[in-house]
PDB file of C-alpha atoms in Angstrom:
ATOM      1  CA  MET N   1     -19.686 -25.553  -9.182  1.00  0.00           C
ATOM      2  CA  ASN N   2     -19.071 -23.632 -12.407  1.00  0.00           C
ATOM      3  CA  GLU N   3     -15.969 -21.589 -13.183  1.00  0.00           C
ATOM      4  CA  SER N   4     -17.487 -18.294 -12.164  1.00  0.00           C
ATOM      5  CA  GLY N   5     -18.520 -19.727  -8.828  1.00  0.00           C
ATOM      6  CA  SER N   6     -15.005 -20.849  -8.030  1.00  0.00           C
ATOM      7  CA  GLU N   7     -13.655 -17.515  -9.147  1.00  0.00           C
ATOM      8  CA  GLY N   8     -16.021 -15.770  -6.744  1.00  0.00           C
ATOM      9  CA  MET N   9     -14.886 -18.010  -3.918  1.00  0.00           C
ATOM     10  CA  ASN N  10     -11.224 -17.232  -4.763  1.00  0.00           C
ATOM     11  CA  TYR N  11     -11.967 -13.512  -4.718  1.00  0.00           C
ATOM     12  CA  PHE N  12     -13.566 -13.640  -1.265  1.00  0.00           C
ATOM     13  CA  PHE N  13     -10.821 -15.952   0.071  1.00  0.00           C
ATOM     14  CA  TYR N  14      -8.174 -13.473  -1.040  1.00  0.00           C
ATOM     15  CA  MET N  15     -10.085 -10.440   0.171  1.00  0.00           C
ATOM     16  CA  ASN N  16     -10.411 -12.105   3.569  1.00  0.00           C
ATOM     17  CA  LEU N  17      -6.755 -13.034   3.614  1.00  0.00           C
ATOM     18  CA  ALA N  18      -5.791  -9.427   2.729  1.00  0.00           C
ATOM     19  CA  ARG N  19      -7.992  -8.126   5.497  1.00  0.00           C
ATOM     20  CA  GLN N  20      -6.385 -10.462   8.010  1.00  0.00           C
ATOM     21  CA  GLU N  21      -2.811  -9.447   6.902  1.00  0.00           C
ATOM     22  CA  TYR N  22      -3.817  -5.768   7.180  1.00  0.00           C
ATOM     23  CA  GLN N  23      -5.016  -6.370  10.769  1.00  0.00           C
ATOM     24  CA  VAL N  24      -1.743  -8.070  11.709  1.00  0.00           C
ATOM     25  CA  MET N  25       0.170  -5.110  10.160  1.00  0.00           C
ATOM     26  CA  LEU N  26      -1.929  -2.661  12.141  1.00  0.00           C
ATOM     27  CA  LYS N  27      -1.085  -4.287  15.422  1.00  0.00           C
ATOM     28  CA  LYS N  28       2.659  -3.763  14.755  1.00  0.00           C
ATOM     29  CA  TYR N  29       2.321  -0.389  12.998  1.00  0.00           C
ATOM     30  CA  PRO N  30      -0.917   1.270  14.176  1.00  0.00           C
ATOM     31  CA  GLU N  31       0.060   4.535  12.382  1.00  0.00           C
ATOM     32  CA  ILE N  32      -0.709   2.946   9.107  1.00  0.00           C
ATOM     33  CA  ALA N  33      -4.335   3.250   9.900  1.00  0.00           C
ATOM     34  CA  SER N  34      -4.121   6.961   9.287  1.00  0.00           C
ATOM     35  CA  LEU N  35      -3.429   6.362   5.600  1.00  0.00           C
ATOM     36  CA  SER N  36      -6.218   6.767   3.100  1.00  0.00           C
ATOM     37  CA  PRO N  37      -7.000   3.848   0.731  1.00  0.00           C
ATOM     38  CA  ARG N  38      -5.074   5.571  -2.084  1.00  0.00           C
ATOM     39  CA  GLU N  39      -2.166   6.422   0.241  1.00  0.00           C
ATOM     40  CA  LEU N  40      -2.061   2.704   1.261  1.00  0.00           C
ATOM     41  CA  GLU N  41      -1.932   1.823  -2.408  1.00  0.00           C
ATOM     42  CA  VAL N  42       0.972   4.242  -3.091  1.00  0.00           C
ATOM     43  CA  PHE N  43       2.689   3.074   0.200  1.00  0.00           C
ATOM     44  CA  SER N  44       2.697  -0.480  -1.099  1.00  0.00           C
ATOM     45  CA  TYR N  45       4.461   0.631  -4.319  1.00  0.00           C
ATOM     46  CA  LEU N  46       7.085   2.416  -2.389  1.00  0.00           C
ATOM     47  CA  PHE N  47       8.630  -1.017  -1.515  1.00  0.00           C
ATOM     48  CA  SER N  48       9.187  -1.683  -5.161  1.00  0.00           C
ATOM     49  CA  ASP N  49      12.018  -0.421  -7.348  1.00  0.00           C
ATOM     50  CA  LYS N  50       9.510   1.598  -9.376  1.00  0.00           C
ATOM     51  CA  THR N  51      10.079   5.343  -9.779  1.00  0.00           C
ATOM     52  CA  LEU N  52       7.287   7.756  -8.802  1.00  0.00           C
ATOM     53  CA  ALA N  53       6.568   8.247 -12.541  1.00  0.00           C
ATOM     54  CA  GLU N  54       6.252   4.440 -12.980  1.00  0.00           C
ATOM     55  CA  ILE N  55       4.006   4.274  -9.872  1.00  0.00           C
ATOM     56  CA  ALA N  56       1.806   6.960 -11.391  1.00  0.00           C
ATOM     57  CA  GLU N  57       1.562   5.110 -14.651  1.00  0.00           C
ATOM     58  CA  GLU N  58       0.604   1.864 -12.817  1.00  0.00           C
ATOM     59  CA  LEU N  59      -2.139   3.669 -10.798  1.00  0.00           C
ATOM     60  CA  PHE N  60      -3.357   5.797 -13.796  1.00  0.00           C
ATOM     61  CA  ILE N  61      -2.785   9.049 -11.950  1.00  0.00           C
ATOM     62  CA  THR N  62      -0.369  11.927 -12.457  1.00  0.00           C
ATOM     63  CA  TYR N  63       3.180  12.150 -11.192  1.00  0.00           C
ATOM     64  CA  SER N  64       2.195  15.151  -9.123  1.00  0.00           C
ATOM     65  CA  SER N  65      -0.610  13.131  -7.447  1.00  0.00           C
ATOM     66  CA  VAL N  66       1.853  10.405  -6.523  1.00  0.00           C
ATOM     67  CA  HIS N  67       4.242  13.024  -5.164  1.00  0.00           C
ATOM     68  CA  PHE N  68       1.378  14.629  -3.200  1.00  0.00           C
ATOM     69  CA  HIS N  69       0.393  11.274  -1.706  1.00  0.00           C
ATOM     70  CA  CYS N  70       4.003  10.503  -0.808  1.00  0.00           C
ATOM     71  CA  LYS N  71       4.353  13.756   1.069  1.00  0.00           C
ATOM     72  CA  ASN N  72       1.193  12.954   3.070  1.00  0.00           C
ATOM     73  CA  ILE N  73       2.413   9.393   3.722  1.00  0.00           C
ATOM     74  CA  TYR N  74       5.756  10.687   4.965  1.00  0.00           C
ATOM     75  CA  ARG N  75       4.113  13.220   7.222  1.00  0.00           C
ATOM     76  CA  LYS N  76       1.602  10.731   8.686  1.00  0.00           C
ATOM     77  CA  LEU N  77       4.226   8.036   9.254  1.00  0.00           C
ATOM     78  CA  GLY N  78       6.780  10.452  10.707  1.00  0.00           C
ATOM     79  CA  VAL N  79       9.486   9.751   8.121  1.00  0.00           C
ATOM     80  CA  SER N  80      11.366  12.057   5.877  1.00  0.00           C
ATOM     81  CA  GLY N  81      11.415   9.964   2.685  1.00  0.00           C
ATOM     82  CA  ARG N  82      11.226   6.619   0.891  1.00  0.00           C
ATOM     83  CA  ARG N  83      14.566   5.410   2.315  1.00  0.00           C
ATOM     84  CA  GLN N  84      13.236   5.799   5.890  1.00  0.00           C
ATOM     85  CA  ILE N  85      10.094   3.911   4.958  1.00  0.00           C
ATOM     86  CA  LEU N  86      12.154   1.032   3.638  1.00  0.00           C
ATOM     87  CA  ILE N  87      14.137   0.926   6.885  1.00  0.00           C
ATOM     88  CA  LYS N  88      11.182   1.474   9.285  1.00  0.00           C
ATOM     89  CA  TYR N  89       8.825  -0.982   7.606  1.00  0.00           C
ATOM     90  CA  LYS N  90      11.426  -3.499   6.287  1.00  0.00           C
ATOM     91  CA  ASP N  91       9.536  -6.459   7.521  1.00  0.00           C
ATOM     92  CA  ILE N  92       6.221  -5.679   5.805  1.00  0.00           C
TER      93      ILE N  92
END
């Protein structure tokens, strides 16, 4: 198999692995299903030490967009801020 064929297999392997991990996460935290794809992306960055401005830069969106997504995430997950997310979802 050529290099591009093995890269394609790796891509599908990791996509399937990510899908399986997401399903496991949903069993424990079903409320995460209410997040949009972009909110899930921002949510994953909230576990890093990056500031909202740095998250915006990484995702190629504005700071106000990240802030907007965070407000929606907090509302949907029933938390008041990033600190509560870190506590509530510490095992993710």
